XYZ file of C-alpha atoms in Angstrom:
577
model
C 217.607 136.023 170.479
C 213.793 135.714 170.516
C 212.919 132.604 169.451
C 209.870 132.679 166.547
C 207.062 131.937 167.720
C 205.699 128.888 165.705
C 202.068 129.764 163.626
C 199.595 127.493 165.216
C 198.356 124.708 162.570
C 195.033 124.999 160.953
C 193.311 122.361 161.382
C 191.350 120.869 158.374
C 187.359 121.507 158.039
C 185.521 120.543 154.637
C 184.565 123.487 152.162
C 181.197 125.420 152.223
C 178.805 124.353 149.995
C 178.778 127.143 147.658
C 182.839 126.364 146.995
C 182.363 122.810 146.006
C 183.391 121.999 142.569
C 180.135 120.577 141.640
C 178.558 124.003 141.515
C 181.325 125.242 139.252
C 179.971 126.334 135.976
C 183.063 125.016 133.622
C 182.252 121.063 134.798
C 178.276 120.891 134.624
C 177.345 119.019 131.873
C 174.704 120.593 129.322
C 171.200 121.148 130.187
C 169.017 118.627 128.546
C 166.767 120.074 126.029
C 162.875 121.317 127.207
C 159.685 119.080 126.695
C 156.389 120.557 125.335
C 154.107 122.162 127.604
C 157.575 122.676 129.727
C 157.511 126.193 131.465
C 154.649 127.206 129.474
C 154.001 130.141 131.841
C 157.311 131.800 131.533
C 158.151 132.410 134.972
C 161.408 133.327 136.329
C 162.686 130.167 138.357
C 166.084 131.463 139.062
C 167.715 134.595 138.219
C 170.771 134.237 135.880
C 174.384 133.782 137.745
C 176.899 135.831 135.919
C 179.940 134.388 137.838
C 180.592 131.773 139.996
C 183.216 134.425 142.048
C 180.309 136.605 142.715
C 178.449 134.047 144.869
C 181.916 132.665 146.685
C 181.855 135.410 149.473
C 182.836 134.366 152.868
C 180.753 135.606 155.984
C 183.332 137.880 156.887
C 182.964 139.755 153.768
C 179.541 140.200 154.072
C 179.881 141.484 157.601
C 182.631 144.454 156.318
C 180.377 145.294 153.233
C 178.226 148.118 154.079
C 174.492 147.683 152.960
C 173.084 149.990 150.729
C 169.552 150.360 149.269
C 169.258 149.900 145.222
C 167.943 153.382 143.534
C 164.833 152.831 141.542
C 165.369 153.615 137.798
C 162.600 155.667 136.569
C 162.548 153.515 132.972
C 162.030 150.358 134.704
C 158.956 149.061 134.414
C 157.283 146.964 137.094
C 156.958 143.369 135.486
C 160.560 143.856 134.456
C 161.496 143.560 138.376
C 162.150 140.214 139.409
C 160.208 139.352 142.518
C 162.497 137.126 144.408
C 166.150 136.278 144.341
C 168.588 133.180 144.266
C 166.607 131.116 147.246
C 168.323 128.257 149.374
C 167.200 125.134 147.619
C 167.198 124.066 151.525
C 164.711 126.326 153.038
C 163.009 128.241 150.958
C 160.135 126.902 149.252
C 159.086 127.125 145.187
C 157.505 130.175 143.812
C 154.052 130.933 144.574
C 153.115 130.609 140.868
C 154.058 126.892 140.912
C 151.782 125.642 144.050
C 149.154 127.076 142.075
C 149.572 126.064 138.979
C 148.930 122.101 137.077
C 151.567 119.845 137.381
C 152.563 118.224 134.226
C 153.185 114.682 133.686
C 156.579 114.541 132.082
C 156.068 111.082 131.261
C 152.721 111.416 129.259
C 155.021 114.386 127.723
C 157.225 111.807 126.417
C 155.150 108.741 125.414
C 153.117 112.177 123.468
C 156.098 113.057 121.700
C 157.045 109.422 120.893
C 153.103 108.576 119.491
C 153.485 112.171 117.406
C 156.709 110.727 115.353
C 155.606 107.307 115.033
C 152.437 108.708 113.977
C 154.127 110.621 111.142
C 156.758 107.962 110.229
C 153.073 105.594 109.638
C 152.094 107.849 107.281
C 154.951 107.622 104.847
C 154.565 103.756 104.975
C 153.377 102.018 101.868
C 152.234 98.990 103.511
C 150.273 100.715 105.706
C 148.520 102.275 103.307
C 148.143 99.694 101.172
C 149.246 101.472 98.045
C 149.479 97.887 96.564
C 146.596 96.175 97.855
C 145.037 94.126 95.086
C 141.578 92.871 96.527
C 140.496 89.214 94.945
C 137.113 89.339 96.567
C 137.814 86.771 99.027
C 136.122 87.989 101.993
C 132.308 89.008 102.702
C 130.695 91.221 99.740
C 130.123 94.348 99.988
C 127.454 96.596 99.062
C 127.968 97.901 95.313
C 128.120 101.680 94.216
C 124.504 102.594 93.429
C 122.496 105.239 91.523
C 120.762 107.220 93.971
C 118.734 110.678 93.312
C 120.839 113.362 94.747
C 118.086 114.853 96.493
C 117.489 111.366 98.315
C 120.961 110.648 99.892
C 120.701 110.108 103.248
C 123.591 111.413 105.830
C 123.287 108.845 108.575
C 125.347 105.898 109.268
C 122.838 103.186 107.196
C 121.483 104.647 104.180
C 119.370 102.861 101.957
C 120.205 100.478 99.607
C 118.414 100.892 96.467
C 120.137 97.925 93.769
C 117.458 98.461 91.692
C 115.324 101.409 92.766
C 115.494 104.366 90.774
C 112.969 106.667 89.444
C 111.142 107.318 85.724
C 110.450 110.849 86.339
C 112.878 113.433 85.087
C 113.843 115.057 88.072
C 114.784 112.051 89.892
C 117.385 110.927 87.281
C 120.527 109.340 89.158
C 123.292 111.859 90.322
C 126.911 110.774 90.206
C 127.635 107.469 92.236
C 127.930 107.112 95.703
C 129.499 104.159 97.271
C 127.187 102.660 100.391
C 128.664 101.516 103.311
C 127.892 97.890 104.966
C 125.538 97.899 107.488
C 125.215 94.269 108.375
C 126.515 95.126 111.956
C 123.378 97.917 112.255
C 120.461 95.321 110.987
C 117.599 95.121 113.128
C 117.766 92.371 115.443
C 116.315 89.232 113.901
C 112.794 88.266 115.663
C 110.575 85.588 114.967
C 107.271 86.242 113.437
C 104.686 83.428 114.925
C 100.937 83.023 114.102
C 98.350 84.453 116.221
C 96.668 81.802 117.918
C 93.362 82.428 115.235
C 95.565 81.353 112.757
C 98.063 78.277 114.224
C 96.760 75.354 112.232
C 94.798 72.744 114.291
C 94.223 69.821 111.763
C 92.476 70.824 108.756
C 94.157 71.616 105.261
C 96.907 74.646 106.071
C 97.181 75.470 102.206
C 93.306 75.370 100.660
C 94.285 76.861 97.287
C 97.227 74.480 96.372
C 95.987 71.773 94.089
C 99.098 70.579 93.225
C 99.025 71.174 89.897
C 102.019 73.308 89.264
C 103.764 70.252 91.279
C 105.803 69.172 87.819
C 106.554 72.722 86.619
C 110.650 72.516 86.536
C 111.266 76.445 86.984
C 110.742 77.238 90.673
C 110.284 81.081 90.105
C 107.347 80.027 87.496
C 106.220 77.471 90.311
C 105.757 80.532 92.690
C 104.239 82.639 90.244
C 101.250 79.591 89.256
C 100.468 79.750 93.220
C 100.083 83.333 93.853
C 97.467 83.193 91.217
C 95.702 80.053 92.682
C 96.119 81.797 95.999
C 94.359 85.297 95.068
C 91.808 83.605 93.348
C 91.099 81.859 96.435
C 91.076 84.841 98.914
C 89.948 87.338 96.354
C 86.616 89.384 96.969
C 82.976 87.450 95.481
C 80.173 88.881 94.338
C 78.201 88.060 97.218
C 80.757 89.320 100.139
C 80.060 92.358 97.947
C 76.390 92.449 98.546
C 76.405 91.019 101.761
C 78.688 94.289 102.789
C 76.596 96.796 101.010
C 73.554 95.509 102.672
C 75.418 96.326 105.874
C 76.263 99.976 105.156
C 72.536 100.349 104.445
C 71.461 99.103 107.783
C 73.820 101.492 109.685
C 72.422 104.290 107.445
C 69.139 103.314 108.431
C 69.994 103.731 112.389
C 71.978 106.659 112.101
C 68.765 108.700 110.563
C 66.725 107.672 113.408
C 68.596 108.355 115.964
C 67.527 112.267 116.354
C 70.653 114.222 116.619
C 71.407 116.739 114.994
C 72.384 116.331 111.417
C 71.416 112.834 111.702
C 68.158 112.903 109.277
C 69.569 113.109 105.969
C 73.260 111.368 106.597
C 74.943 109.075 104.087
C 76.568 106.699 105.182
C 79.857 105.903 102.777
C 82.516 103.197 102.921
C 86.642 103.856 102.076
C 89.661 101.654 102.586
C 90.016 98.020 101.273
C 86.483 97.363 100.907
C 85.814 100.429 98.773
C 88.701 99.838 96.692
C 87.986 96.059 96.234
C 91.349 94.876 98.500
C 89.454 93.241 101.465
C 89.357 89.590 102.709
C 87.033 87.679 103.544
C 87.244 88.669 107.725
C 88.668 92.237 106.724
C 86.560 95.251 108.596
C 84.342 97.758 107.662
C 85.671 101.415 107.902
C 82.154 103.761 107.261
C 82.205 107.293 107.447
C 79.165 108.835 108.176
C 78.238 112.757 106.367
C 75.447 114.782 107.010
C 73.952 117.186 104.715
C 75.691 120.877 106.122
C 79.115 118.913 106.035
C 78.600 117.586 102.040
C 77.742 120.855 100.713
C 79.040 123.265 102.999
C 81.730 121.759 104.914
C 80.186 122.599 108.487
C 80.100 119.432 110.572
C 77.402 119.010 112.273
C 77.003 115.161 113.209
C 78.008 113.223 116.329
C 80.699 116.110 117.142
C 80.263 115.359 121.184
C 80.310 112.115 123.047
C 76.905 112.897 123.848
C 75.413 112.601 120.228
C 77.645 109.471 119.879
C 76.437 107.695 122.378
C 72.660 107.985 121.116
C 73.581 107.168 117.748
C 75.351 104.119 119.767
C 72.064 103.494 121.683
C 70.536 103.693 118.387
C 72.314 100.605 116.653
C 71.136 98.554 119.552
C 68.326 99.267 119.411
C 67.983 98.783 115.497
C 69.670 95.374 116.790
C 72.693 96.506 114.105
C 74.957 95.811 116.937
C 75.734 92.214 117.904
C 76.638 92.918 121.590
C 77.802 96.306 122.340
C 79.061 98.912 120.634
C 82.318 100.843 121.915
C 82.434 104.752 121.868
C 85.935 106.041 121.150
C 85.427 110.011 121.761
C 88.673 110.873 122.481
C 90.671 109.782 119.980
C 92.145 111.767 116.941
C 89.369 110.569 114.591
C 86.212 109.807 117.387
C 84.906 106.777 115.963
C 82.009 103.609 117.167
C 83.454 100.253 117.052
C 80.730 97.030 117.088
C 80.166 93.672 115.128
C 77.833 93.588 112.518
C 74.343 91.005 114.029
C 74.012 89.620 110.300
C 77.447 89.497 108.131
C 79.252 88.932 111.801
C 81.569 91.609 110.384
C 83.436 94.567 112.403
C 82.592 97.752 111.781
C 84.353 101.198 112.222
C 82.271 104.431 112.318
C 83.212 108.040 111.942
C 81.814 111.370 111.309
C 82.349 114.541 109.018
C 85.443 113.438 107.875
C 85.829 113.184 103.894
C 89.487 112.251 103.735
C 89.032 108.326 103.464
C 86.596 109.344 100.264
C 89.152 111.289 98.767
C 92.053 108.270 98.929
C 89.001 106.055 97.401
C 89.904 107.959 93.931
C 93.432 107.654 94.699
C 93.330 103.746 94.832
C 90.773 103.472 91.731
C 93.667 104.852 89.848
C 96.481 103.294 90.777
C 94.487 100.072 89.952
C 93.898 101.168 86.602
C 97.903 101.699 86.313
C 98.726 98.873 88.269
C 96.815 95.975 87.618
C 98.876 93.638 89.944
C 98.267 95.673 92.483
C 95.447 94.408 93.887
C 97.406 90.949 93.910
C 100.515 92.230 95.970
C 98.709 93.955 98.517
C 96.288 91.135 99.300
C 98.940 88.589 99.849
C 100.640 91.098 102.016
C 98.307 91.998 103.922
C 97.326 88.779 104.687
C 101.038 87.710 105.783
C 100.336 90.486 108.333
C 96.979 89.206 109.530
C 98.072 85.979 110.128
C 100.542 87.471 112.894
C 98.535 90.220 114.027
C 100.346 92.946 112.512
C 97.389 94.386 110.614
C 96.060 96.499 112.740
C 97.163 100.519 113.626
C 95.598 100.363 116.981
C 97.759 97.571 117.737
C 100.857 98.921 116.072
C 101.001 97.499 112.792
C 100.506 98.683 109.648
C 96.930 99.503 107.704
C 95.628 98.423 104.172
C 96.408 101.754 102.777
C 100.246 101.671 104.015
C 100.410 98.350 102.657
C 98.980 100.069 99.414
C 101.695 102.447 99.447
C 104.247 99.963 99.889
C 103.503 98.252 97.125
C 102.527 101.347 94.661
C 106.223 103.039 95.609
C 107.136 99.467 94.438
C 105.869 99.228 90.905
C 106.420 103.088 90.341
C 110.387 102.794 91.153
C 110.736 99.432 89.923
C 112.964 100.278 85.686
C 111.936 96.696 84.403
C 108.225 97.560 85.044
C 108.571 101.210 84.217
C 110.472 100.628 80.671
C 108.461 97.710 80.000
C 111.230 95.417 79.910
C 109.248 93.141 81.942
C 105.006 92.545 82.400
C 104.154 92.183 86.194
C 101.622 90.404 85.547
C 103.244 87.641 84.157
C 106.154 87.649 87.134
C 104.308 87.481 89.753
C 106.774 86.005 91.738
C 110.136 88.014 91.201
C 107.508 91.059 92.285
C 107.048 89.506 95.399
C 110.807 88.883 96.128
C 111.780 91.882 94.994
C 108.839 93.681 97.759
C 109.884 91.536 100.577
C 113.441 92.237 99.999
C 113.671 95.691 99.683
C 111.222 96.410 102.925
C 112.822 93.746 104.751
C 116.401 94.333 103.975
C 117.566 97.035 102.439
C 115.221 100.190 103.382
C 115.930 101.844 106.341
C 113.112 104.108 107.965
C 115.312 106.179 110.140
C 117.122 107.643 107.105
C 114.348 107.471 104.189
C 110.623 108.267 103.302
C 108.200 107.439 100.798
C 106.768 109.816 98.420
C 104.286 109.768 95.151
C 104.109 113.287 93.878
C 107.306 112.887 92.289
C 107.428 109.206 92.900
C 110.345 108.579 94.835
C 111.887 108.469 97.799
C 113.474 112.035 100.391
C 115.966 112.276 102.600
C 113.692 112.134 106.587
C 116.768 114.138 108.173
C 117.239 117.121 106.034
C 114.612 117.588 103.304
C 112.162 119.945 103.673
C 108.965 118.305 102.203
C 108.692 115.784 104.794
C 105.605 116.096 106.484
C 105.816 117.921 110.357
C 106.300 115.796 113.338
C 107.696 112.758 112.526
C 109.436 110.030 113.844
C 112.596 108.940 112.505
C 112.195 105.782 114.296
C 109.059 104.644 112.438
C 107.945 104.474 108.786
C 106.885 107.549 107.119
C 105.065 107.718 103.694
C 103.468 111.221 102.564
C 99.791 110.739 101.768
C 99.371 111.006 98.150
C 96.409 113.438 99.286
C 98.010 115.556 102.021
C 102.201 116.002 102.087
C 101.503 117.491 105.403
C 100.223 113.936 106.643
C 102.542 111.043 107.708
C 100.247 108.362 106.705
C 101.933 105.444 108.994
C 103.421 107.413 111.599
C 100.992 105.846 113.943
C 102.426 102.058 113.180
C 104.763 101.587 116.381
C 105.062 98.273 115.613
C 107.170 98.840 112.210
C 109.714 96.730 113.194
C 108.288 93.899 113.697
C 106.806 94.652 110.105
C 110.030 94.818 108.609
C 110.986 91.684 110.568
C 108.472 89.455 108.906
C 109.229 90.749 105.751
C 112.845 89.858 105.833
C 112.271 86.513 107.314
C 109.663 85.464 104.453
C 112.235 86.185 101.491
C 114.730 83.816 103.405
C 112.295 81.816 104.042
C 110.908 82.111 100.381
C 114.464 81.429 98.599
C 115.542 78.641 100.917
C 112.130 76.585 99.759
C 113.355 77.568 95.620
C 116.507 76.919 96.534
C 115.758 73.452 97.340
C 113.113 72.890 94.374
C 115.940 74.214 92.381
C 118.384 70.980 93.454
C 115.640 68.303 93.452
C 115.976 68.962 97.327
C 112.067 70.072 98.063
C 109.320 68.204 98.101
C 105.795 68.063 95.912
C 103.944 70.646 98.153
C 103.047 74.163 98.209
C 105.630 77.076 97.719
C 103.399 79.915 99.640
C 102.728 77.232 102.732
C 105.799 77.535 104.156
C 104.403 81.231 104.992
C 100.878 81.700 104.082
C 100.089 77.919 105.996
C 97.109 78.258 108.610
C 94.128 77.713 109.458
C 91.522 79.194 107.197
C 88.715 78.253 108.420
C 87.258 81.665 109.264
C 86.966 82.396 105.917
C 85.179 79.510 104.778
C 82.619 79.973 107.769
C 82.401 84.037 106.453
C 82.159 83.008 102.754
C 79.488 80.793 104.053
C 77.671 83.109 105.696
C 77.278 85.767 103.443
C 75.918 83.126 100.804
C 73.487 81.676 102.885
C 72.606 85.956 102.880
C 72.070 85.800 99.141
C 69.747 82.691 99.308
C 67.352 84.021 101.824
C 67.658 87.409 100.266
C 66.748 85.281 96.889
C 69.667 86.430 94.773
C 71.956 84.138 93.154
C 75.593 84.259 93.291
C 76.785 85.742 90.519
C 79.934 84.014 89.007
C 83.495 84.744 90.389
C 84.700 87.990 87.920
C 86.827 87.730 85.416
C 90.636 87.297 87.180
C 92.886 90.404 86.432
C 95.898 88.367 85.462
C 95.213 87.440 81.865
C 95.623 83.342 80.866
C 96.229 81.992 84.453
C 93.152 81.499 85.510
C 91.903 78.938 88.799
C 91.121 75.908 87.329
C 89.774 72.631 89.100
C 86.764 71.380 90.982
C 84.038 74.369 92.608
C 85.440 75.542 96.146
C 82.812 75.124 98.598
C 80.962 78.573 98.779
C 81.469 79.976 95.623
């Protein structure tokens, strides 16, 4: 009997990896859902395993199995054909499309998805919204809805306030209301306006029109409005300033005709500005234009049109000993102009040529004094604020008489007390002032708005289409009443500074009534606490021109009657009337 032979024992070894029960489809637990932006470029990872059997095949099998080649189907269209198969996650590395492509942060995915639903879940709360807010005015104030002309709004971020701005014309009747937003965080910075060293006070009397009569008047605002008219009938214009200037302009005639250049022999010599519209103080300049014959009736200029001819008719006023020193020639500018001190009156002078425009806006201020008689008031006490801290001057980067005459003619025109009648500026002097200072220095903004007369009102600088070529949004801009293609104060890069003093004189202003008000304030003046200087450059001018008159032998005629009705200056003779 053969004996069986025994089967040898297998010895144990661990499965393959493809056998393990972890790859078995039945115990995998779901795949988790996809993220946005997951698989966005619809590759093929991995092709799709139709049984787990299929895969199981031992190397033996594979060895038997004879290899054949797979028959192209003619239907089959190229992109259809996947371009790789199952790989070994071991050795075979990701898809070519994938080293290529961004990588996505599955973590900003999330936190995304999370902001998204809280997002919406927000917007469905009522607190959030505040669907019950009831507001009890607690907290800062903010800017009421206004009445603004529709064709004035203003798109950027601080429009102008207007509380009480609003035009009598037709066409600039209010459109519906439209709430302003607070611009307290976009104010200009705030910057101290100092004297000029001309004008710090160095002993003598800072306030020379305050008599201290309105001292024991109990209403402050009718306290103010006594002292502006003691202090315009102290810097107003005399009779004999007058003369003393015309005699002036005759002299620099005289020169100009014998100088010999051409179109010199028959000029006229004419004055514009403040002096010509009866605005000027006692130091203010003289601004002459000078017009020869061809230019008056034909239009063809002809005189001092080269730096050559200017600088003879320069030699010329030396000569004639019109010029104190020197005179300055100024040939390049925009408008070529001379520039000297006066040998007699001690007053400067400004001279250019063939150019009529200054004699045209002479008409336009004799009218608006005959509509505005306060007027001439407002402007002179505003333009000397601006003297006092050298902010008169365009060449220096202030403002000019005849933007301060804007300033204050936009003003009255826009102002519905004055324009219904409601109230007589004339006899409120000093809510006019207030109500100027506040509205330049706190509520207009020059970036957004500009000044207008024909309507009167004000346009929008950003999109309307009258506004004169070439401005600058960052400066002031006011269409001259004579030439809406002219910017009449575009030339006043100091505007800020402007608007600056402005703002700090109506605080100023209303802390001093404030404290008359509550028995707080002293006896003294009102205006001193910004018109206070030293004014004795005036008195020396006044003095000057009078001792004119006496060696001329004409006598002083009396100070004109004073425009604002029953106030009227009254105490001892000031020296040099």
């Amino acid at each position: 009997m053969v004996a069986q032979r025994k089967r040898p024992r297998r010895q144990f070894a661990p499965k393959p990896a493809h056998n393990r029960a972890i790859l078995i489809e039945s115990g995998r637990a779901t795949t988790p859902e996809q993220l946005e932006h997951m698989n966005e470029d619809d590759q093929p990872r991995f092709r799709e395993v139709i049984s787990s059997s299929e895969s199981a095949t031992s190397s033996d099998d594979k060895e038997d199995e004879t290899t054949q080649k797979r028959v192209k189907m003619v239907h089959e269209s190229p992109l259809s054909v996947p371009k790789w198969s199952n790989p070994d996650p071991y050795t075979v590395l990701p898809p070519p499309g994938t080293q290529t492509a961004a990588k996505k942060d599955i973590v900003q995915l999330i936190r995304k998805a999370k902001m998204e639903a809280a997002s919406k879940e927000q917007g469905n709360n009522a607190v959030t919204t505040n669907q019950d807010f009831i507001s009890f005015d607690t907290g800062e104030k903010v800017q009421e809805v206004i009445d603004v002309p529709e064709e004035n709004l203003s798109e950027c971020e601080a429009p102008i306030v207007l509380d009480d701005m609003e035009s009598s014309d037709e066409e600039d009747l209010p459109s519906p209301k439209v709430k302003v937003t607070s611009t307290k965080h976009e104010k200009r910075p705030s910057i101290k306006c100092p004297l000029t060293e001309e004008w710090t006070p160095k002993g003598g009397n800072p306030t020379p029109w305050y008599t201290g009569e309105t001292a024991d008047v109990t209403d402050p605002g009718a306290r103010l409005h006594m002292e502006i008219c003691d202090f315009y009938e102290y810097v107003r214009p005399h009779h004999y300033e007058e003369t003393a200037r015309e005699g002036l302009i005759r002299r620099v005639r005289d020169a100009i005709r014998h100088s010999s250049v051409e179109g010199s022999h028959n000029a006229e010599v004419k004055s514009f500005g403040s002096f010509a519209a009866g605005l000027y103080l006692p130091t203010a300049d003289m601004d002459l234009v000078a017009l020869s014959a061809e230019y008056r009736h034909a239009g063809c200029r002809m005189l001092c049109q080269s730096s050559t001819s200017m600088r003879k008719v320069a030699n010329q006023l030396k000569m004639q000993r019109v010029a104190l020193s020197g005179v300055t020639v100024i040939a390049k500018a925009k408008v070529p102009i001379l520039k000297f001190k006066d040998s007699v009156t001690g007053i400067r002078v400004d001279v250019s040529f063939e150019n009529s425009s200054g004699i045209h806006a002479n008409e336009t201020f004799l009218e608006w004094k005959r509509l505005y008689p306060t007027m001439p008031i407002l402007v002179v006490l505003i333009k000397q604020m601006l003297a006092m801290r050298g902010l008169n001057e365009v060449f220096t980067g202030g403002v000019g008489g005849f933007t301060v005459t804007c300033l204050v003619v936009s003003l009255l025109q826009l102002m519905p007390a004055v324009q219904s009648g409601n109230m007589d500026p004339r006899m409120h002097l000093s809510d006019v002032l207030l109500e100027f200072l506040e509205l330049y220095g706190v509520k207009f903004d020059i970036r957004c708005v500009g000044i207008r007369f024909d309507p009167p009102g004000y346009y929008n600088k950003l999109e309307s289409p009258d506004h004169p070529p070439g401005q600058n949004p960052g400066r002031l801009s006011i269409i001259d009443p004579n030439n809406r293609f002219n910017d009449i104060s575009g030339g006043s890069r100091r505007i800020n500074d402007v608007l600056n003093c402005f703002r700090e004189a109506v605080m100023t202003l209303r802390d001093r009534l404030h404290k008359i008000a509550v028995g707080e304030a002293d006896r003294g003046s009102i205006l001193g606490c910004i018109f206070g200087g030293d004014y004795s450059s005036y008195q020396a001018q006044r003095d000057r021109s009078y001792r004119l008159h006496q060696g001329n032998y004409v006598t002083p005629h009396t100070a004109p009657p004073s425009i604002i009705g029953k106030r009227r200056y009254i105490g001892p003779p000031r020296q040099g009337r």
